[in-house]
mmCIF file of C-alpha atoms and ligand atoms in Angstrom:
data_model
loop_
_atom_site.group_PDB
_atom_site.id
_atom_site.type_symbol
_atom_site.label_atom_id
_atom_site.label_comp_id
_atom_site.label_asym_id
_atom_site.label_seq_id
_atom_site.Cartn_x
_atom_site.Cartn_y
_atom_site.Cartn_z
ATOM 1 C CA MET Q 27 29.303 34.303 43.953
ATOM 2 C CA LYS Q 28 29.982 37.948 44.872
ATOM 3 C CA ILE Q 29 26.924 40.008 45.728
ATOM 4 C CA GLN Q 30 26.112 43.434 47.153
ATOM 5 C CA ALA Q 31 24.085 43.411 50.359
ATOM 6 C CA ALA Q 32 23.018 45.819 53.099
ATOM 7 C CA VAL Q 33 24.398 44.548 56.399
ATOM 8 C CA ALA Q 34 22.809 45.345 59.776
ATOM 9 C CA THR Q 35 25.653 45.564 62.272
ATOM 10 C CA ALA Q 36 24.207 47.077 65.475
ATOM 11 C CA PRO Q 37 20.938 48.503 66.845
ATOM 12 C CA SER Q 38 19.932 51.964 65.565
ATOM 13 C CA THR Q 39 22.930 51.999 63.229
ATOM 14 C CA PRO Q 40 22.586 52.603 59.480
ATOM 15 C CA LEU Q 41 22.801 49.537 57.245
ATOM 16 C CA ASP Q 42 26.087 49.193 55.420
ATOM 17 C CA ILE Q 43 26.131 48.111 51.763
ATOM 18 C CA ARG Q 44 29.054 45.700 51.310
ATOM 19 C CA GLU Q 45 30.325 43.027 48.962
ATOM 20 C CA LEU Q 46 29.538 39.569 50.372
ATOM 21 C CA GLU Q 47 29.956 35.970 49.252
ATOM 22 C CA LEU Q 48 26.757 33.991 48.532
ATOM 23 C CA ASP Q 49 27.209 30.215 48.536
ATOM 24 C CA GLU Q 50 25.645 27.708 46.110
ATOM 25 C CA PRO Q 51 21.912 26.940 46.390
ATOM 26 C CA ARG Q 52 21.142 23.730 48.292
ATOM 27 C CA ALA Q 53 19.047 20.978 46.708
ATOM 28 C CA ASP Q 54 15.775 22.535 47.868
ATOM 29 C CA GLU Q 55 16.761 26.149 47.102
ATOM 30 C CA VAL Q 56 16.715 28.574 44.217
ATOM 31 C CA THR Q 57 19.051 31.498 43.631
ATOM 32 C CA VAL Q 58 17.075 34.669 42.972
ATOM 33 C CA ARG Q 59 18.343 37.898 41.423
ATOM 34 C CA LEU Q 60 16.419 40.504 43.388
ATOM 35 C CA VAL Q 61 14.619 43.093 41.280
ATOM 36 C CA ALA Q 62 13.070 44.882 44.258
ATOM 37 C CA SER Q 63 12.521 44.594 47.991
ATOM 38 C CA GLY Q 64 10.022 46.375 50.174
ATOM 39 C CA VAL Q 65 11.075 47.843 53.511
ATOM 40 C CA CYS Q 66 8.860 46.804 56.428
ATOM 41 C CA HIS Q 67 8.666 48.151 59.965
ATOM 42 C CA THR Q 68 9.789 44.664 61.079
ATOM 43 C CA ASP Q 69 13.192 45.169 59.386
ATOM 44 C CA ALA Q 70 13.767 48.212 61.588
ATOM 45 C CA ILE Q 71 12.748 46.503 64.829
ATOM 46 C CA VAL Q 72 15.006 43.533 64.069
ATOM 47 C CA ARG Q 73 17.903 45.859 63.219
ATOM 48 C CA ASP Q 74 17.180 47.317 66.678
ATOM 49 C CA GLN Q 75 17.099 43.768 68.161
ATOM 50 C CA TRP Q 76 13.513 43.636 69.471
ATOM 51 C CA TYR Q 77 13.787 40.126 68.060
ATOM 52 C CA PRO Q 78 17.313 38.843 68.562
ATOM 53 C CA VAL Q 79 18.397 37.812 65.039
ATOM 54 C CA PRO Q 80 22.188 37.384 65.389
ATOM 55 C CA LEU Q 81 24.070 40.391 63.943
ATOM 56 C CA PRO Q 82 25.724 41.072 61.569
ATOM 57 C CA ALA Q 83 22.799 40.104 59.357
ATOM 58 C CA VAL Q 84 21.284 40.817 55.989
ATOM 59 C CA LEU Q 85 17.631 41.708 56.606
ATOM 60 C CA GLY Q 86 14.881 42.339 54.038
ATOM 61 C CA HIS Q 87 11.818 40.170 53.636
ATOM 62 C CA GLU Q 88 9.693 41.574 50.834
ATOM 63 C CA GLY Q 89 11.795 40.449 47.907
ATOM 64 C CA SER Q 90 10.784 39.905 44.304
ATOM 65 C CA GLY Q 91 13.035 38.772 41.514
ATOM 66 C CA VAL Q 92 14.049 36.280 38.877
ATOM 67 C CA VAL Q 93 15.304 32.708 39.424
ATOM 68 C CA THR Q 94 18.891 32.372 38.150
ATOM 69 C CA ALA Q 95 19.726 28.853 39.436
ATOM 70 C CA VAL Q 96 17.783 25.918 40.877
ATOM 71 C CA GLY Q 97 18.930 23.252 43.323
ATOM 72 C CA ALA Q 98 18.957 19.606 42.226
ATOM 73 C CA GLY Q 99 15.752 18.773 44.097
ATOM 74 C CA VAL Q 100 13.622 21.676 42.853
ATOM 75 C CA THR Q 101 10.869 20.472 40.558
ATOM 76 C CA ASP Q 102 8.428 23.370 40.395
ATOM 77 C CA LEU Q 103 10.603 26.350 39.401
ATOM 78 C CA VAL Q 104 12.997 26.895 36.512
ATOM 79 C CA VAL Q 105 15.629 29.478 35.643
ATOM 80 C CA GLY Q 106 13.913 32.626 34.394
ATOM 81 C CA ASP Q 107 10.787 32.267 36.548
ATOM 82 C CA LYS Q 108 9.606 35.478 38.173
ATOM 83 C CA VAL Q 109 8.950 35.044 41.889
ATOM 84 C CA VAL Q 110 7.744 36.883 44.973
ATOM 85 C CA LEU Q 111 9.440 35.647 48.153
ATOM 86 C CA ALA Q 112 7.347 34.855 51.230
ATOM 87 C CA PRO Q 113 8.207 33.798 54.804
ATOM 88 C CA ALA Q 114 9.742 30.353 55.243
ATOM 89 C CA SER Q 115 7.838 27.394 56.684
ATOM 90 C CA CYS Q 116 8.775 23.738 57.030
ATOM 91 C CA GLY Q 117 5.920 22.259 54.993
ATOM 92 C CA VAL Q 118 5.534 19.114 57.080
ATOM 93 C CA CYS Q 119 4.333 20.108 60.558
ATOM 94 C CA GLU Q 120 0.687 20.002 61.619
ATOM 95 C CA GLN Q 121 0.197 23.740 60.991
ATOM 96 C CA CYS Q 122 1.789 23.645 57.543
ATOM 97 C CA ILE Q 123 -0.178 20.619 56.355
ATOM 98 C CA THR Q 124 -3.471 22.082 57.588
ATOM 99 C CA GLY Q 125 -2.956 25.320 55.650
ATOM 100 C CA HIS Q 126 -1.451 27.592 58.327
ATOM 101 C CA PRO Q 127 2.237 27.833 57.403
ATOM 102 C CA GLN Q 128 2.615 31.207 59.178
ATOM 103 C CA TYR Q 129 2.229 29.239 62.427
ATOM 104 C CA CYS Q 130 4.769 26.605 61.355
ATOM 105 C CA VAL Q 131 6.273 25.074 64.506
ATOM 106 C CA ASP Q 132 9.694 26.061 63.161
ATOM 107 C CA PHE Q 133 8.614 29.587 62.104
ATOM 108 C CA TYR Q 134 10.923 31.376 64.521
ATOM 109 C CA ALA Q 135 14.010 29.315 63.714
ATOM 110 C CA LEU Q 136 13.388 29.409 59.961
ATOM 111 C CA ASN Q 137 12.719 33.149 59.767
ATOM 112 C CA PHE Q 138 14.667 34.700 62.655
ATOM 113 C CA GLY Q 139 17.425 32.127 63.255
ATOM 114 C CA GLY Q 140 19.856 33.789 60.830
ATOM 115 C CA SER Q 141 20.662 30.485 59.145
ATOM 116 C CA ARG Q 142 19.344 27.485 57.252
ATOM 117 C CA THR Q 143 17.821 24.651 59.312
ATOM 118 C CA ASP Q 144 21.210 22.877 59.287
ATOM 119 C CA GLY Q 145 22.730 25.932 61.002
ATOM 120 C CA SER Q 146 24.693 27.121 57.988
ATOM 121 C CA SER Q 147 24.521 30.671 56.662
ATOM 122 C CA SER Q 148 24.543 31.308 52.916
ATOM 123 C CA LEU Q 149 26.390 34.600 53.432
ATOM 124 C CA SER Q 150 29.911 35.498 54.468
ATOM 125 C CA ALA Q 151 32.475 38.284 54.113
ATOM 126 C CA GLY Q 152 36.150 37.310 54.013
ATOM 127 C CA GLY Q 153 35.398 34.226 56.120
ATOM 128 C CA GLU Q 154 33.220 36.120 58.652
ATOM 129 C CA ARG Q 155 29.756 34.660 59.041
ATOM 130 C CA ILE Q 156 26.850 36.997 58.195
ATOM 131 C CA SER Q 157 23.324 35.904 59.213
ATOM 132 C CA SER Q 158 21.184 34.919 56.228
ATOM 133 C CA ASN Q 159 17.705 33.507 55.640
ATOM 134 C CA PHE Q 160 15.898 36.400 57.366
ATOM 135 C CA PHE Q 161 12.252 35.483 56.709
ATOM 136 C CA GLY Q 162 13.759 32.762 54.539
ATOM 137 C CA GLN Q 163 15.209 35.320 52.137
ATOM 138 C CA SER Q 164 17.442 38.214 53.399
ATOM 139 C CA SER Q 165 16.326 40.279 50.415
ATOM 140 C CA PHE Q 166 18.392 43.462 50.943
ATOM 141 C CA ALA Q 167 20.874 41.973 48.503
ATOM 142 C CA THR Q 168 21.414 41.722 44.776
ATOM 143 C CA PHE Q 169 21.094 37.897 44.936
ATOM 144 C CA THR Q 170 19.856 35.434 47.540
ATOM 145 C CA ASN Q 171 19.272 31.729 48.061
ATOM 146 C CA ALA Q 172 15.749 30.874 49.223
ATOM 147 C CA ARG Q 173 13.938 27.593 49.538
ATOM 148 C CA ALA Q 174 11.756 26.978 46.492
ATOM 149 C CA ARG Q 175 8.903 26.381 48.927
ATOM 150 C CA ASN Q 176 8.787 30.050 49.903
ATOM 151 C CA ALA Q 177 9.077 31.396 46.352
ATOM 152 C CA VAL Q 178 5.750 32.211 44.716
ATOM 153 C CA LYS Q 179 5.844 32.085 40.919
ATOM 154 C CA VAL Q 180 4.077 34.992 39.220
ATOM 155 C CA ALA Q 181 3.244 35.700 35.558
ATOM 156 C CA ASP Q 182 6.039 36.477 33.095
ATOM 157 C CA ASP Q 183 4.660 39.998 32.606
ATOM 158 C CA ALA Q 184 4.076 40.668 36.326
ATOM 159 C CA PRO Q 185 5.403 44.077 37.587
ATOM 160 C CA LEU Q 186 8.149 42.673 39.836
ATOM 161 C CA GLU Q 187 9.331 46.112 40.983
ATOM 162 C CA LEU Q 188 5.945 46.517 42.690
ATOM 163 C CA LEU Q 189 5.106 43.052 44.016
ATOM 164 C CA GLY Q 190 7.681 42.444 46.793
ATOM 165 C CA PRO Q 191 5.529 43.886 49.618
ATOM 166 C CA LEU Q 192 2.877 41.271 48.843
ATOM 167 C CA GLY Q 193 5.248 38.880 50.645
ATOM 168 C CA CYS Q 194 4.818 40.609 54.027
ATOM 169 C CA GLY Q 195 3.289 44.003 54.827
ATOM 170 C CA ILE Q 196 0.536 43.966 52.245
ATOM 171 C CA MET Q 197 -0.221 40.265 52.810
ATOM 172 C CA THR Q 198 -0.344 40.845 56.574
ATOM 173 C CA GLY Q 199 -3.022 43.546 56.530
ATOM 174 C CA SER Q 200 -5.099 42.151 53.691
ATOM 175 C CA GLY Q 201 -4.800 38.568 54.937
ATOM 176 C CA ALA Q 202 -5.906 39.509 58.452
ATOM 177 C CA VAL Q 203 -9.056 40.946 56.886
ATOM 178 C CA LEU Q 204 -9.729 38.437 54.073
ATOM 179 C CA ASN Q 205 -8.512 35.228 55.737
ATOM 180 C CA VAL Q 206 -9.199 35.793 59.432
ATOM 181 C CA LEU Q 207 -11.804 38.507 60.104
ATOM 182 C CA ARG Q 208 -13.709 37.967 56.835
ATOM 183 C CA PRO Q 209 -16.199 40.865 56.908
ATOM 184 C CA ALA Q 210 -19.207 40.276 54.651
ATOM 185 C CA PRO Q 211 -20.594 42.901 52.262
ATOM 186 C CA GLY Q 212 -22.359 45.605 54.268
ATOM 187 C CA GLU Q 213 -20.511 44.943 57.546
ATOM 188 C CA SER Q 214 -18.372 47.291 59.643
ATOM 189 C CA ILE Q 215 -14.682 47.359 60.524
ATOM 190 C CA ALA Q 216 -12.316 49.686 62.417
ATOM 191 C CA ILE Q 217 -8.593 49.614 61.683
ATOM 192 C CA PHE Q 218 -6.094 51.166 64.099
ATOM 193 C CA GLY Q 219 -2.960 52.440 62.339
ATOM 194 C CA THR Q 220 -2.848 53.690 58.761
ATOM 195 C CA GLY Q 221 0.619 52.456 57.777
ATOM 196 C CA ALA Q 222 1.191 49.928 55.011
ATOM 197 C CA VAL Q 223 -0.355 47.112 57.038
ATOM 198 C CA GLY Q 224 -3.448 49.069 58.109
ATOM 199 C CA LEU Q 225 -4.068 50.540 54.659
ATOM 200 C CA ALA Q 226 -3.657 47.112 53.036
ATOM 201 C CA GLY Q 227 -6.282 45.872 55.495
ATOM 202 C CA MET Q 228 -8.487 48.796 54.534
ATOM 203 C CA LEU Q 229 -8.165 48.105 50.793
ATOM 204 C CA ALA Q 230 -9.068 44.476 51.509
ATOM 205 C CA ALA Q 231 -12.112 45.578 53.517
ATOM 206 C CA VAL Q 232 -13.217 47.767 50.587
ATOM 207 C CA ALA Q 233 -12.705 44.817 48.206
ATOM 208 C CA ALA Q 234 -14.722 42.562 50.542
ATOM 209 C CA GLY Q 235 -17.636 45.008 50.445
ATOM 210 C CA ALA Q 236 -17.517 46.315 54.020
ATOM 211 C CA THR Q 237 -19.541 49.536 54.046
ATOM 212 C CA THR Q 238 -18.453 51.110 57.328
ATOM 213 C CA ILE Q 239 -14.658 51.366 57.314
ATOM 214 C CA ILE Q 240 -13.276 53.458 60.169
ATOM 215 C CA MET Q 241 -9.548 54.286 60.146
ATOM 216 C CA VAL Q 242 -7.898 55.444 63.373
ATOM 217 C CA ASP Q 243 -4.478 57.128 63.598
ATOM 218 C CA ILE Q 244 -2.717 60.081 65.213
ATOM 219 C CA VAL Q 245 -1.307 61.584 61.986
ATOM 220 C CA PRO Q 246 -3.825 63.806 60.140
ATOM 221 C CA GLU Q 247 -2.171 63.443 56.698
ATOM 222 C CA ARG Q 248 -2.358 59.660 56.901
ATOM 223 C CA LEU Q 249 -6.048 59.847 57.805
ATOM 224 C CA GLU Q 250 -6.701 62.174 54.847
ATOM 225 C CA PHE Q 251 -4.951 59.681 52.564
ATOM 226 C CA ALA Q 252 -6.993 56.806 54.012
ATOM 227 C CA LYS Q 253 -10.152 58.723 53.144
ATOM 228 C CA GLU Q 254 -9.009 59.156 49.536
ATOM 229 C CA LEU Q 255 -8.447 55.398 49.282
ATOM 230 C CA GLY Q 256 -11.806 54.282 50.643
ATOM 231 C CA ALA Q 257 -12.197 54.880 54.400
ATOM 232 C CA THR Q 258 -15.782 55.887 55.137
ATOM 233 C CA HIS Q 259 -14.776 57.523 58.439
ATOM 234 C CA VAL Q 260 -11.499 58.630 59.999
ATOM 235 C CA VAL Q 261 -10.751 59.231 63.669
ATOM 236 C CA ASN Q 262 -7.769 61.121 65.076
ATOM 237 C CA SER Q 263 -7.265 59.357 68.400
ATOM 238 C CA ARG Q 264 -4.947 62.103 69.614
ATOM 239 C CA GLU Q 265 -7.897 64.529 69.507
ATOM 240 C CA VAL Q 266 -10.894 62.389 70.424
ATOM 241 C CA ASP Q 267 -11.643 59.126 72.235
ATOM 242 C CA PRO Q 268 -11.745 56.571 69.413
ATOM 243 C CA VAL Q 269 -13.962 54.171 71.375
ATOM 244 C CA GLU Q 270 -16.652 56.840 71.803
ATOM 245 C CA GLN Q 271 -16.325 57.922 68.161
ATOM 246 C CA ILE Q 272 -16.648 54.364 66.866
ATOM 247 C CA ARG Q 273 -19.728 53.797 69.061
ATOM 248 C CA GLU Q 274 -21.249 57.012 67.712
ATOM 249 C CA ILE Q 275 -20.546 56.154 64.068
ATOM 250 C CA THR Q 276 -22.084 52.695 64.502
ATOM 251 C CA GLY Q 277 -25.231 53.876 66.291
ATOM 252 C CA GLY Q 278 -23.979 52.682 69.675
ATOM 253 C CA ARG Q 279 -23.325 49.067 68.618
ATOM 254 C CA GLY Q 280 -19.599 49.097 68.020
ATOM 255 C CA VAL Q 281 -17.885 47.578 64.988
ATOM 256 C CA GLN Q 282 -18.287 43.964 63.914
ATOM 257 C CA PHE Q 283 -14.586 43.675 63.087
ATOM 258 C CA ALA Q 284 -11.430 45.486 64.178
ATOM 259 C CA LEU Q 285 -7.725 45.305 63.477
ATOM 260 C CA ASP Q 286 -4.857 46.683 65.574
ATOM 261 C CA THR Q 287 -1.784 47.292 63.435
ATOM 262 C CA THR Q 288 0.020 49.434 66.035
ATOM 263 C CA GLY Q 289 1.025 46.935 68.718
ATOM 264 C CA VAL Q 290 0.560 49.734 71.275
ATOM 265 C CA PRO Q 291 -1.048 48.303 74.464
ATOM 266 C CA GLN Q 292 -3.516 51.214 74.883
ATOM 267 C CA VAL Q 293 -4.570 50.903 71.238
ATOM 268 C CA PHE Q 294 -5.171 47.178 71.683
ATOM 269 C CA ALA Q 295 -7.435 48.050 74.627
ATOM 270 C CA GLN Q 296 -9.278 50.624 72.499
ATOM 271 C CA MET Q 297 -9.788 47.979 69.827
ATOM 272 C CA THR Q 298 -11.315 45.466 72.243
ATOM 273 C CA LYS Q 299 -13.684 48.151 73.594
ATOM 274 C CA SER Q 300 -14.749 49.220 70.093
ATOM 275 C CA LEU Q 301 -16.163 45.830 69.166
ATOM 276 C CA ALA Q 302 -19.865 45.068 68.918
ATOM 277 C CA ILE Q 303 -21.368 42.104 70.739
ATOM 278 C CA ARG Q 304 -19.748 38.933 69.342
ATOM 279 C CA GLY Q 305 -17.404 41.111 67.300
ATOM 280 C CA HIS Q 306 -14.021 39.821 66.144
ATOM 281 C CA GLY Q 307 -10.777 41.731 66.613
ATOM 282 C CA ALA Q 308 -7.260 40.886 65.461
ATOM 283 C CA LEU Q 309 -3.789 42.040 66.481
ATOM 284 C CA VAL Q 310 -1.028 42.196 63.882
ATOM 285 C CA GLY Q 311 1.094 45.067 65.254
ATOM 286 C CA ALA Q 312 4.379 43.893 66.730
ATOM 287 C CA ALA Q 313 5.432 44.723 70.296
ATOM 288 C CA LYS Q 314 8.567 43.903 72.289
ATOM 289 C CA LEU Q 315 8.554 40.438 73.856
ATOM 290 C CA GLY Q 316 7.009 40.696 77.325
ATOM 291 C CA THR Q 317 4.556 43.516 76.458
ATOM 292 C CA ASP Q 318 1.256 43.259 78.369
ATOM 293 C CA ALA Q 319 -1.922 45.030 77.253
ATOM 294 C CA PRO Q 320 -4.912 45.882 79.466
ATOM 295 C CA PHE Q 321 -7.887 43.665 78.725
ATOM 296 C CA ASP Q 322 -11.015 44.137 80.837
ATOM 297 C CA ILE Q 323 -12.053 40.523 81.378
ATOM 298 C CA GLY Q 324 -14.784 41.649 83.773
ATOM 299 C CA THR Q 325 -16.686 43.740 81.236
ATOM 300 C CA LEU Q 326 -15.728 41.869 78.073
ATOM 301 C CA LEU Q 327 -16.733 38.361 79.154
ATOM 302 C CA THR Q 328 -20.400 38.921 78.429
ATOM 303 C CA SER Q 329 -19.706 40.638 75.087
ATOM 304 C CA GLY Q 330 -18.792 37.314 73.492
ATOM 305 C CA ILE Q 331 -16.038 38.932 71.424
ATOM 306 C CA SER Q 332 -13.177 36.976 69.837
ATOM 307 C CA ILE Q 333 -9.591 38.155 69.572
ATOM 308 C CA SER Q 334 -7.048 36.626 67.182
ATOM 309 C CA MET Q 335 -3.292 37.072 67.071
ATOM 310 C CA VAL Q 336 -2.378 37.010 63.401
ATOM 311 C CA VAL Q 337 0.962 36.371 61.709
ATOM 312 C CA GLU Q 338 1.381 37.265 58.025
ATOM 313 C CA GLY Q 339 -2.364 37.310 57.481
ATOM 314 C CA ASP Q 340 -2.540 33.548 58.192
ATOM 315 C CA SER Q 341 -1.879 33.234 54.465
ATOM 316 C CA VAL Q 342 -0.767 30.365 52.267
ATOM 317 C CA PRO Q 343 1.447 32.516 50.046
ATOM 318 C CA ARG Q 344 1.178 30.407 46.898
ATOM 319 C CA GLU Q 345 -2.599 30.628 47.155
ATOM 320 C CA PHE Q 346 -3.058 34.147 48.556
ATOM 321 C CA ILE Q 347 -0.481 36.245 46.650
ATOM 322 C CA PRO Q 348 -1.918 35.315 43.235
ATOM 323 C CA ARG Q 349 -5.370 36.329 44.541
ATOM 324 C CA LEU Q 350 -4.044 39.733 45.600
ATOM 325 C CA ILE Q 351 -2.384 40.194 42.191
ATOM 326 C CA SER Q 352 -5.617 39.315 40.483
ATOM 327 C CA LEU Q 353 -7.565 41.830 42.602
ATOM 328 C CA TYR Q 354 -4.878 44.434 41.819
ATOM 329 C CA GLU Q 355 -5.147 43.753 38.085
ATOM 330 C CA ARG Q 356 -8.916 44.248 38.238
ATOM 331 C CA GLY Q 357 -8.398 47.622 39.969
ATOM 332 C CA LEU Q 358 -9.931 46.289 43.193
ATOM 333 C CA PHE Q 359 -6.775 46.399 45.337
ATOM 334 C CA PRO Q 360 -4.707 49.482 44.376
ATOM 335 C CA PHE Q 361 -1.824 48.840 46.784
ATOM 336 C CA ASP Q 362 0.550 50.540 44.312
ATOM 337 C CA LYS Q 363 -0.748 53.849 45.750
ATOM 338 C CA LEU Q 364 1.089 53.024 49.024
ATOM 339 C CA VAL Q 365 4.462 52.459 47.354
ATOM 340 C CA LYS Q 366 7.389 54.795 46.716
ATOM 341 C CA GLN Q 367 10.518 53.504 44.994
ATOM 342 C CA TYR Q 368 14.116 54.097 46.120
ATOM 343 C CA GLU Q 369 17.466 53.057 44.662
ATOM 344 C CA PHE Q 370 19.148 50.277 46.700
ATOM 345 C CA SER Q 371 21.895 52.765 47.646
ATOM 346 C CA GLU Q 372 19.214 54.914 49.336
ATOM 347 C CA ILE Q 373 18.247 52.141 51.783
ATOM 348 C CA ASN Q 374 18.893 54.184 54.920
ATOM 349 C CA THR Q 375 16.804 57.053 53.534
ATOM 350 C CA ALA Q 376 14.038 54.529 52.850
ATOM 351 C CA PHE Q 377 14.244 53.329 56.480
ATOM 352 C CA ALA Q 378 14.163 56.930 57.757
ATOM 353 C CA ASP Q 379 11.177 57.828 55.551
ATOM 354 C CA SER Q 380 9.315 54.735 56.765
ATOM 355 C CA GLU Q 381 10.099 55.614 60.378
ATOM 356 C CA SER Q 382 9.012 59.254 60.030
ATOM 357 C CA GLY Q 383 5.880 58.272 58.121
ATOM 358 C CA ALA Q 384 6.929 60.280 55.047
ATOM 359 C CA THR Q 385 6.604 57.110 52.956
ATOM 360 C CA ILE Q 386 4.027 54.415 53.621
ATOM 361 C CA LYS Q 387 5.742 51.541 51.810
ATOM 362 C CA PRO Q 388 9.268 52.127 50.524
ATOM 363 C CA VAL Q 389 10.416 49.689 47.838
ATOM 364 C CA LEU Q 390 14.103 49.411 46.965
ATOM 365 C CA VAL Q 391 14.865 48.773 43.315
ATOM 366 C CA PHE Q 392 18.111 46.988 42.431
HETATM 367 P P1 NAD S 410 3.741 51.882 60.130
HETATM 368 O O1 NAD S 410 4.700 52.431 61.127
HETATM 369 O O2 NAD S 410 3.828 52.335 58.722
HETATM 370 O O3 NAD S 410 2.235 52.162 60.615
HETATM 371 C C1 NAD S 410 1.845 52.229 61.950
HETATM 372 C C2 NAD S 410 0.779 53.313 62.067
HETATM 373 O O4 NAD S 410 0.280 53.301 63.400
HETATM 374 C C3 NAD S 410 1.308 54.712 61.780
HETATM 375 O O5 NAD S 410 0.501 55.363 60.810
HETATM 376 C C4 NAD S 410 1.219 55.402 63.146
HETATM 377 O O6 NAD S 410 0.927 56.791 63.040
HETATM 378 C C5 NAD S 410 0.077 54.633 63.798
HETATM 379 N N1 NAD S 410 0.088 54.727 65.247
HETATM 380 C C6 NAD S 410 1.155 54.670 66.083
HETATM 381 N N2 NAD S 410 0.769 54.836 67.343
HETATM 382 C C7 NAD S 410 -0.568 54.998 67.325
HETATM 383 C C8 NAD S 410 -1.545 55.222 68.330
HETATM 384 N N3 NAD S 410 -1.198 55.313 69.621
HETATM 385 N N4 NAD S 410 -2.829 55.336 67.943
HETATM 386 C C9 NAD S 410 -3.172 55.246 66.649
HETATM 387 N N5 NAD S 410 -2.295 55.039 65.648
HETATM 388 C C10 NAD S 410 -1.011 54.924 65.992
HETATM 389 O O7 NAD S 410 3.918 50.299 60.217
HETATM 390 P P2 NAD S 410 3.350 49.138 59.251
HETATM 391 O O8 NAD S 410 4.348 48.829 58.199
HETATM 392 O O9 NAD S 410 1.959 49.440 58.838
HETATM 393 O O10 NAD S 410 3.376 47.917 60.271
HETATM 394 C C11 NAD S 410 2.488 47.917 61.370
HETATM 395 C C12 NAD S 410 2.931 46.889 62.392
HETATM 396 O O11 NAD S 410 2.747 45.582 61.900
HETATM 397 C C13 NAD S 410 4.396 46.963 62.814
HETATM 398 O O12 NAD S 410 4.440 46.759 64.218
HETATM 399 C C14 NAD S 410 5.040 45.796 62.095
HETATM 400 O O13 NAD S 410 6.205 45.359 62.757
HETATM 401 C C15 NAD S 410 3.917 44.821 62.187
HETATM 402 N N6 NAD S 410 3.940 43.700 61.246
HETATM 403 C C16 NAD S 410 3.429 42.535 61.711
HETATM 404 C C17 NAD S 410 3.356 41.447 60.881
HETATM 405 C C18 NAD S 410 2.728 40.188 61.345
HETATM 406 O O14 NAD S 410 2.896 39.168 60.710
HETATM 407 N N7 NAD S 410 1.958 40.193 62.428
HETATM 408 C C19 NAD S 410 3.831 41.547 59.555
HETATM 409 C C20 NAD S 410 4.302 42.766 59.100
HETATM 410 C C21 NAD S 410 4.355 43.854 59.952
HETATM 411 ZN ZN1 ZN S 411 7.341 42.540 57.342
#
């Protein structure tokens, strides 16, 4: 079928909305009419080839929409179902069967390979191959084919135009906090970076009952906003040493939990130094392959801290996304406050506003 899609053609070059051909869904796939798609920082770094997804490609990995066709082997979705799309995973490897599909042994190939597992792409333009299946979905398009396995069914009255970012950015920050760090009521956490991922982590920390929630960034307006949404303390690390500030706020102990959403080596080092004895820190911010960060193994050995590298909040999307929706419905996870909507035709403006920080989480509406 003919679809409209935004094609990434070269690094640092605007996406180009074109008419493409989408093939038929395979036996294990569904065709989804996209209602909305979030824009994530990861789309921009892949457009810029930090991760070498073959170009030209249709990116986009926070899609939400309605199922319009199901492959012959799909038993758990029907035409008309509302779905949120999540990253692809194989479903049969050791990580998938033990509840960690974001560490699927085929994660890279399935999400960054630009094709299905059989090497085919679902997208073409006048015979030219266009990479598909970005994060199992390539959602900057009016329609896509995704494996049923990475489509999460939501309620018939769910607000689809809002829910796409639950499939990546929002799931990443909140999952790192709720699934990996797991602060208990009354505990402390510091989060570096107040973008969509960091603020989602902060909202999750509030929902979990953490009572010292320290947000660190270099943009004053973002810190102000974090305070409005539940940060108990904010630190501008351009003006003061965040490690000293966090020690002061916590009476010298350091924080029990910390999250680095920046992927900046110096910030990672600040995070490790901000932790209390036996504290637990996590990195979710993406850096170029080959990036080293300073880590003082001499001093930190005796601190007993743990550090986790976390992909997509270590979530099982069909279990975790409904939990986030339910928290949202109860008013306990107001992630809608991070979102600003754009028309699909404004996709390059949405990218620019995400880059400049003018918008925390752009969502394209089709
Ligand atoms: P964002 O650009 O909206 O937010 C990043 C924030 O970090 C900004 O507010 C920025 O001001 C702040 N920052 C930058 N440098 C800083 C510094 N030196 N000190 C303090 N703060 C600093 O991005 P986002 O959408 O929140 O995504 C955050 C990161 O997470 C990106 O790298 C993205 O690619 C990555 N990501 C990872 C996963 C995963 O599975 N691990 C999933 C989604 C996104
Ligand atoms: Zn993402």
